[in-house]
C-alpha positions as a Python dict, from the first residue, in 0.01 Angstrom:
ca = {
    (1, 'M'): (0, 0, 0),
    (2, 'S'): (229, -139, 177),
    (3, 'G'): (278, -503, 60),
    (4, 'A'): (414, -234, -262),
    (5, 'A'): (666, -61, 41),
    (6, 'T'): (807, -365, 191),
    (7, 'V'): (1236, -318, 184),
    (8, 'R'): (1343, -641, -31),
    (9, 'T'): (1707, -601, -26),
    (10, 'V'): (1930, -333, 130),
    (11, 'R'): (2325, -285, -26),
    (12, 'L'): (2636, -164, 152),
    (13, 'R'): (2928, 19, -19),
    (14, 'R'): (3180, 203, 207),
    (15, 'V'): (3281, 467, -66),
    (16, 'Q'): (3607, 615, -33),
    (17, 'L'): (3703, 989, -199),
    (18, 'Q'): (3954, 1234, -209),
    (19, 'L'): (3984, 1608, -42),
    (20, 'G'): (4132, 1863, -253),
    (21, 'M'): (4335, 1912, 39),
    (22, 'V'): (4483, 1788, 351),
    (23, 'Y'): (4195, 1876, 621),
    (24, 'V'): (4432, 1889, 987),
    (25, 'S'): (4204, 1942, 1316),
    (26, 'S'): (4274, 1857, 1709),
    (27, 'M'): (4119, 1539, 1573),
    (28, 'Y'): (4226, 1459, 1179),
    (29, 'V'): (4505, 1478, 932),
    (30, 'M'): (4270, 1310, 664),
    (31, 'A'): (4296, 1380, 248),
    (32, 'T'): (3998, 1158, 197),
    (33, 'T'): (3648, 1128, 339),
    (34, 'E'): (3526, 750, 397),
    (35, 'R'): (3096, 753, 420),
    (36, 'T'): (2956, 371, 341),
    (37, 'V'): (2621, 468, 38),
    (38, 'I'): (2328, 307, 66),
    (39, 'E'): (2037, 201, -109),
    (40, 'V'): (1671, 6, -9),
    (41, 'T'): (1417, -128, -235),
    (42, 'L'): (1135, -162, -276),
    (43, 'A'): (840, -412, -391),
    (44, 'D'): (685, -220, -640),
    (45, 'G'): (1122, -120, -765),
    (46, 'T'): (1135, 173, -574),
    (47, 'V'): (1496, 272, -434),
    (48, 'G'): (1574, 540, -121),
    (49, 'L'): (1907, 629, -34),
    (50, 'G'): (2050, 692, 219),
    (51, 'E'): (2365, 790, 392),
    (52, 'T'): (2644, 748, 693),
    (53, 'L'): (2925, 753, 872),
    (54, 'G'): (3208, 492, 598),
    (55, 'Y'): (3471, 359, 926),
    (56, 'P'): (3501, -8, 997),
    (57, 'D'): (3273, 56, 1362),
    (58, 'C'): (3013, 305, 1215),
    (59, 'Y'): (2969, 28, 821),
    (60, 'D'): (2977, -304, 1045),
    (61, 'A'): (2682, -141, 1249),
    (62, 'T'): (2472, -58, 977),
    (63, 'T'): (2555, -443, 836),
    (64, 'R'): (2449, -570, 1181),
    (65, 'L'): (2163, -373, 1147),
    (66, 'A'): (2032, -318, 808),
    (67, 'P'): (1839, -725, 869),
    (68, 'S'): (1621, -612, 1054),
    (69, 'L'): (1485, -358, 770),
    (70, 'V'): (1444, -657, 505),
    (71, 'G'): (1071, -749, 509),
    (72, 'R'): (891, -370, 742),
    (73, 'D'): (734, -102, 574),
    (74, 'A'): (932, 101, 363),
    (75, 'M'): (626, 370, 471),
    (76, 'D'): (648, 344, 899),
    (77, 'R'): (1004, 506, 954),
    (78, 'A'): (790, 529, 1310),
    (79, 'G'): (761, 164, 1403),
    (80, 'F'): (1137, 40, 1250),
    (81, 'R'): (1246, 299, 1566),
    (82, 'R'): (1078, 184, 1763),
    (83, 'S'): (1240, -137, 1669),
    (84, 'F'): (1613, -9, 1755),
    (85, 'A'): (1560, 213, 2069),
    (86, 'R'): (1290, 282, 2242),
    (87, 'S'): (1459, 419, 2463),
    (88, 'V'): (1872, 624, 2476),
    (89, 'F'): (1942, 291, 2711),
    (90, 'D'): (1794, 44, 2435),
    (91, 'N'): (2063, 166, 2138),
    (92, 'R'): (2330, 42, 2321),
    (93, 'Q'): (2651, 100, 1989),
    (94, 'G'): (2598, 477, 2186),
    (95, 'R'): (2634, 744, 1862),
    (96, 'I'): (2760, 444, 1620),
    (97, 'G'): (2456, 217, 1684),
    (98, 'W'): (2265, 641, 1552),
    (99, 'S'): (2466, 688, 1283),
    (100, 'A'): (2382, 374, 1189),
    (101, 'F'): (2050, 429, 1202),
    (102, 'A'): (2041, 718, 1068),
    (103, 'G'): (2182, 575, 701),
    (104, 'L'): (1866, 403, 680),
    (105, 'E'): (1654, 574, 871),
    (106, 'L'): (1737, 843, 554),
    (107, 'A'): (1667, 577, 271),
    (108, 'L'): (1356, 542, 432),
    (109, 'W'): (1247, 924, 413),
    (110, 'D'): (1378, 942, 77),
    (111, 'A'): (1204, 622, -83),
    (112, 'A'): (851, 775, 60),
    (113, 'G'): (931, 1133, -108),
    (114, 'K'): (947, 906, -501),
    (115, 'R'): (597, 706, -355),
    (116, 'L'): (450, 1031, -287),
    (117, 'G'): (580, 1264, -628),
    (118, 'L'): (725, 1485, -326),
    (119, 'P'): (1055, 1642, -234),
    (120, 'L'): (1215, 1576, 178),
    (121, 'R'): (1112, 1916, 285),
    (122, 'A'): (765, 1899, 213),
    (123, 'L'): (740, 1571, 399),
    (124, 'M'): (882, 1795, 716),
    (125, 'G'): (574, 2094, 593),
    (126, 'A'): (713, 2290, 324),
    (127, 'P'): (564, 2219, -8),
    (128, 'G'): (616, 2519, -212),
    (129, 'P'): (950, 2728, -352),
    (130, 'V'): (1258, 2753, -84),
    (131, 'P'): (1561, 2968, -165),
    (132, 'P'): (1875, 2843, -165),
    (133, 'V'): (2092, 2703, 131),
    (134, 'P'): (2331, 2958, 218),
    (135, 'L'): (2686, 2713, 275),
    (136, 'C'): (2952, 2799, 610),
    (137, 'C'): (3274, 2620, 462),
    (138, 'P'): (3509, 2472, 573),
    (139, 'L'): (3868, 2542, 673),
    (140, 'P'): (4189, 2296, 780),
    (141, 'A'): (4391, 2433, 1097),
    (142, 'V'): (4680, 2524, 837),
    (143, 'A'): (4779, 2505, 458),
    (144, 'L'): (4934, 2164, 395),
    (145, 'A'): (5027, 2030, 63),
    (146, 'Q'): (5048, 1699, 178),
    (147, 'P'): (4990, 1518, 488),
    (148, 'A'): (5267, 1525, 722),
    (149, 'S'): (5272, 1396, 1064),
    (150, 'R'): (5136, 1621, 1409),
    (151, 'A'): (5484, 1643, 1452),
    (152, 'E'): (5586, 1811, 1192),
    (153, 'I'): (5260, 2025, 1190),
    (154, 'A'): (5308, 2083, 1467),
    (155, 'A'): (5691, 2230, 1484),
    (156, 'G'): (5504, 2430, 1167),
    (157, 'Y'): (5273, 2588, 1383),
    (158, 'R'): (5574, 2793, 1535),
    (159, 'D'): (5576, 3059, 1275),
    (160, 'L'): (5295, 3275, 1240),
    (161, 'S'): (5363, 3362, 891),
    (162, 'R'): (5198, 3114, 751),
    (163, 'T'): (4857, 3193, 884),
    (164, 'A'): (4865, 3448, 574),
    (165, 'A'): (4822, 3145, 320),
    (166, 'L'): (4529, 2992, 512),
    (167, 'G'): (4396, 3379, 449),
    (168, 'E'): (4433, 3334, 75),
    (169, 'L'): (4258, 3019, 41),
    (170, 'A'): (3953, 3105, 272),
    (171, 'A'): (4001, 3425, -64),
    (172, 'E'): (4012, 3220, -286),
    (173, 'L'): (3673, 3086, -212),
    (174, 'S'): (3478, 3331, -158),
    (175, 'A'): (3583, 3455, -518),
    (176, 'R'): (3554, 3083, -681),
    (177, 'H'): (3131, 3003, -431),
    (178, 'G'): (3102, 3353, -324),
    (179, 'F'): (3112, 3161, 67),
    (180, 'R'): (3004, 3443, 325),
    (181, 'A'): (3057, 3159, 550),
    (182, 'F'): (3315, 2989, 716),
    (183, 'K'): (3445, 2714, 957),
    (184, 'Y'): (3857, 2729, 1115),
    (185, 'K'): (3934, 2389, 1207),
    (186, 'S'): (4253, 2441, 1572),
    (187, 'A'): (4402, 2216, 1618),
    (188, 'A'): (4434, 2318, 1977),
    (189, 'S'): (4848, 2319, 1977),
    (190, 'S'): (4877, 2679, 1982),
    (191, 'A'): (4733, 2976, 2081),
    (192, 'D'): (4921, 3197, 1940),
    (193, 'W'): (4858, 3001, 1585),
    (194, 'D'): (4443, 3054, 1646),
    (195, 'V'): (4500, 3439, 1698),
    (196, 'A'): (4715, 3494, 1384),
    (197, 'A'): (4402, 3216, 1161),
    (198, 'M'): (4156, 3446, 1274),
    (199, 'G'): (4335, 3759, 1218),
    (200, 'A'): (4450, 3682, 846),
    (201, 'L'): (4120, 3538, 817),
    (202, 'R'): (3914, 3844, 907),
    (203, 'E'): (4197, 4062, 687),
    (204, 'A'): (4129, 3819, 375),
    (205, 'L'): (3723, 3807, 431),
    (206, 'G'): (3707, 4136, 562),
    (207, 'P'): (3453, 4309, 788),
    (208, 'E'): (3112, 4049, 676),
    (209, 'A'): (3246, 3726, 710),
    (210, 'A'): (3153, 3497, 921),
    (211, 'I'): (3374, 3301, 1055),
    (212, 'R'): (3339, 3038, 1322),
    (213, 'I'): (3604, 2833, 1516),
    (214, 'D'): (3563, 2504, 1639),
    (215, 'P'): (3934, 2291, 1813),
    (216, 'N'): (3691, 2028, 1864),
    (217, 'A'): (3693, 2028, 2308),
    (218, 'G'): (4074, 2079, 2217),
    (219, 'W'): (4118, 2345, 2486),
    (220, 'P'): (4162, 2305, 2866),
    (221, 'T'): (3858, 2591, 2969),
    (222, 'A'): (4094, 2820, 3177),
    (223, 'A'): (4257, 2783, 2874),
    (224, 'A'): (3975, 2848, 2592),
    (225, 'V'): (3840, 3194, 2824),
    (226, 'R'): (4190, 3332, 2756),
    (227, 'L'): (4197, 3222, 2369),
    (228, 'A'): (3876, 3338, 2382),
    (229, 'E'): (3982, 3757, 2505),
    (230, 'R'): (4244, 3767, 2239),
    (231, 'L'): (3965, 3630, 1928),
    (232, 'R'): (3664, 3909, 2053),
    (233, 'P'): (3907, 4189, 1856),
    (234, 'H'): (3843, 3852, 1562),
    (235, 'T'): (3499, 3892, 1613),
    (236, 'P'): (3446, 3491, 1572),
    (237, 'E'): (3045, 3428, 1485),
    (238, 'W'): (3068, 3211, 1763),
    (239, 'L'): (3366, 2955, 1971),
    (240, 'E'): (3234, 2585, 1880),
    (241, 'D'): (3278, 2345, 2150),
    (242, 'P'): (3621, 2513, 2228),
    (243, 'C'): (3615, 2294, 2537),
    (244, 'D'): (3505, 1989, 2683),
    (245, 'D'): (3166, 1959, 2814),
    (246, 'R'): (2846, 2125, 2932),
    (247, 'E'): (3039, 2266, 3198),
    (248, 'G'): (3327, 2327, 3060),
    (249, 'L'): (3091, 2581, 2794),
    (250, 'A'): (2941, 2708, 3101),
    (251, 'R'): (3156, 2900, 3234),
    (252, 'L'): (3358, 2934, 2897),
    (253, 'R'): (2979, 3155, 2823),
    (254, 'G'): (2982, 3299, 3101),
    (255, 'A'): (3280, 3456, 3156),
    (256, 'T'): (3357, 3595, 2814),
    (257, 'G'): (2889, 3660, 2775),
    (258, 'M'): (3044, 3520, 2337),
    (259, 'T'): (2858, 3310, 2161),
    (260, 'V'): (2948, 2946, 2200),
    (261, 'A'): (2773, 2674, 1998),
    (262, 'T'): (2747, 2285, 1994),
    (263, 'N'): (2872, 1951, 1828),
    (264, 'M'): (2991, 1771, 2122),
    (265, 'A'): (2819, 1772, 2509),
    (266, 'V'): (2441, 1790, 2279),
    (267, 'I'): (2381, 1518, 2039),
    (268, 'Q'): (2147, 1321, 2228),
    (269, 'P'): (1874, 1296, 2411),
    (270, 'D'): (1942, 1256, 2762),
    (271, 'H'): (2164, 1550, 2695),
    (272, 'I'): (1879, 1784, 2665),
    (273, 'P'): (1732, 1875, 3033),
    (274, 'A'): (2095, 1884, 3106),
    (275, 'A'): (2219, 2124, 2904),
    (276, 'L'): (1908, 2337, 2950),
    (277, 'R'): (1911, 2350, 3371),
    (278, 'L'): (2277, 2428, 3266),
    (279, 'P'): (2321, 2672, 2966),
    (280, 'G'): (2661, 2627, 2803),
    (281, 'A'): (2557, 2691, 2465),
    (282, 'D'): (2387, 2924, 2240),
    (283, 'V'): (2359, 2722, 1929),
    (284, 'W'): (2258, 2352, 2015),
    (285, 'L'): (2500, 2261, 1658),
    (286, 'G'): (2311, 1910, 1533),
    (287, 'D'): (2459, 1666, 1299),
    (288, 'V'): (2165, 1469, 1129),
    (289, 'F'): (2396, 1204, 1252),
    (290, 'M'): (2524, 1164, 1567),
    (291, 'W'): (2084, 1178, 1693),
    (292, 'G'): (1978, 937, 1459),
    (293, 'G'): (1833, 1044, 1165),
    (294, 'I'): (1550, 1323, 1077),
    (295, 'E'): (1384, 1226, 1221),
    (296, 'G'): (1571, 1266, 1587),
    (297, 'W'): (1659, 1628, 1417),
    (298, 'R'): (1379, 1735, 1409),
    (299, 'D'): (1302, 1640, 1785),
    (300, 'M'): (1600, 1814, 1903),
    (301, 'A'): (1472, 2049, 1733),
    (302, 'A'): (1131, 2163, 1885),
    (303, 'A'): (1261, 2123, 2177),
    (304, 'A'): (1523, 2382, 2155),
    (305, 'A'): (1173, 2625, 2011),
    (306, 'L'): (1097, 2477, 2310),
    (307, 'F'): (1319, 2623, 2497),
    (308, 'G'): (1493, 3012, 2288),
    (309, 'V'): (1760, 2814, 2216),
    (310, 'E'): (1888, 2864, 1843),
    (311, 'V'): (1911, 2475, 1614),
    (312, 'A'): (2173, 2502, 1319),
    (313, 'L'): (2319, 2209, 1105),
    (314, 'H'): (2595, 2027, 1132),
    (315, 'S'): (2806, 1876, 833),
    (316, 'L'): (3154, 1768, 738),
    (317, 'F'): (3295, 1617, 402),
    (318, 'E'): (3000, 1401, 338),
    (319, 'T'): (2851, 1216, -75),
    (320, 'G'): (2550, 1477, -211),
    (321, 'I'): (2337, 1175, -54),
    (322, 'A'): (2391, 1407, 352),
    (323, 'T'): (2378, 1709, 174),
    (324, 'A'): (2038, 1668, -30),
    (325, 'A'): (1966, 1576, 323),
    (326, 'N'): (2058, 1872, 536),
    (327, 'L'): (1928, 2082, 228),
    (328, 'H'): (1583, 2015, 256),
    (329, 'L'): (1603, 2004, 662),
    (330, 'A'): (1728, 2344, 638),
    (331, 'A'): (1499, 2411, 370),
    (332, 'A'): (1179, 2269, 629),
    (333, 'H'): (1273, 2438, 991),
    (334, 'P'): (1280, 2793, 933),
    (335, 'A'): (1493, 2811, 1240),
    (336, 'V'): (1803, 2775, 1054),
    (337, 'R'): (1909, 3113, 1073),
    (338, 'R'): (2304, 3003, 1055),
    (339, 'A'): (2485, 2928, 710),
    (340, 'T'): (2451, 2543, 754),
    (341, 'D'): (2837, 2334, 719),
    (342, 'C'): (2875, 2201, 453),
    (343, 'G'): (3226, 2018, 276),
    (344, 'A'): (3138, 1995, -45),
    (345, 'A'): (3326, 2253, -205),
    (346, 'W'): (3611, 2013, -151),
    (347, 'L'): (3517, 1650, -304),
    (348, 'S'): (3692, 1576, -578),
    (349, 'S'): (3401, 1376, -643),
    (350, 'D'): (3059, 1247, -569),
    (351, 'V'): (2860, 917, -605),
    (352, 'V'): (2519, 1158, -720),
    (353, 'T'): (2385, 1371, -913),
    (354, 'G'): (2131, 1646, -947),
    (355, 'L'): (2280, 1893, -667),
    (356, 'G'): (2350, 2185, -805),
    (357, 'P'): (2664, 2411, -815),
    (358, 'I'): (2754, 2626, -503),
    (359, 'R'): (2672, 3044, -597),
    (360, 'D'): (2667, 3288, -416),
    (361, 'G'): (2799, 3127, -65),
    (362, 'A'): (2432, 2903, -107),
    (363, 'M'): (2353, 2603, -254),
    (364, 'A'): (2011, 2569, -464),
    (365, 'V'): (1758, 2241, -201),
    (366, 'P'): (1744, 1988, -541),
    (367, 'D'): (1333, 1981, -651),
    (368, 'G'): (1331, 1620, -743),
    (369, 'P'): (1038, 1336, -497),
    (370, 'G'): (1272, 1215, -168),
    (371, 'L'): (1609, 1391, -209),
    (372, 'G'): (1581, 1482, -557),
    (373, 'V'): (1954, 1338, -648),
    (374, 'A'): (2022, 1032, -840),
    (375, 'L'): (2282, 729, -747),
    (376, 'D'): (2558, 762, -1057),
    (377, 'E'): (2626, 431, -1072),
    (378, 'A'): (3019, 478, -1233),
    (379, 'A'): (3109, 704, -1038),
    (380, 'T'): (3028, 499, -627),
    (381, 'A'): (3214, 196, -838),
    (382, 'A'): (3551, 371, -859),
    (383, 'V'): (3474, 399, -573),
    (384, 'T'): (3382, 173, -359),
    (385, 'T'): (3664, -55, -165),
    (386, 'E'): (3362, -300, -7),
    (387, 'E'): (3046, -384, -66),
    (388, 'R'): (2782, -586, 133),
    (389, 'R'): (2384, -686, -48),
    (390, 'I'): (2134, -729, 224),
    (391, 'T'): (1764, -989, 113),
}
């Protein structure tokens, strides 16, 4: 079996997908998303699909790591991980290194599922039928018709009446796709704007909708505490990284008693002990790529379960490869009880077939072997900006 499962080639393609909006946050103003699509071909012809970030540094890191996968047994994912980073210290490239590894590891999971004839969720202990996975739709800090400079965007925050457009946008998405959960991406530029925006969203979506706010740690702790109190009447589901680091989150959580989630302060194994000693977040919002792949994410979730910390799945604008992976992860882990981040509704195109539509704010988990999705070669070629093949 090991000979047939030997990795023969790795193909990497950077792709750029158009978004159906201008995404404004405290970190980005973007109208496209860049990803790296990975194909790992085994000796028996099995092709495993993976994906990771498409920024040049991550694409280059993946290119450097990929040759070490050639000649390995694709079924020995643990051995591949040990060769890459036995510890956090061994991963000298930090988050970029974890993301590069995660994309390649995902391709091995997909290949294993295809060779065994099992969907990914079954490899993780959920072989039977599973319900559709509820999704959380991202919203920009401000509704824009076209990209603008930071200065131009900041000037618009003085007109609080413009927040009504965010409510209209969310209501349209809710009507079209049935979303019941949204993530408002604060630009952390105006507290008055954030309060008005959350108010507009609550008015448009009603009392039952789950509305998260995520400033990407853009507010100083004291300012974040003041803002949290002003947001209380709008009942946010959680405050996601309202300020910086575990200490700031712990201060805010203690001062307000509001639910706090993080995808920035607890993002790798050595953060876990400190996060347990100084609890700053009720929810660890784990990203498969930051955690170094599916196995890394599952290790994090297991540690969280031991200490009563809730886990959820973070995502942004990914292709259907990563979307499928997140669906399988959510389906296989009952501890994931909140809507999973997903930007699929904003993609103008995708590179795979096999994913169903978003209905009632949820997406069905693919039933086919592995990830259950197939690469659309023509669609992928149309959005490819760079390609490398490693043998």
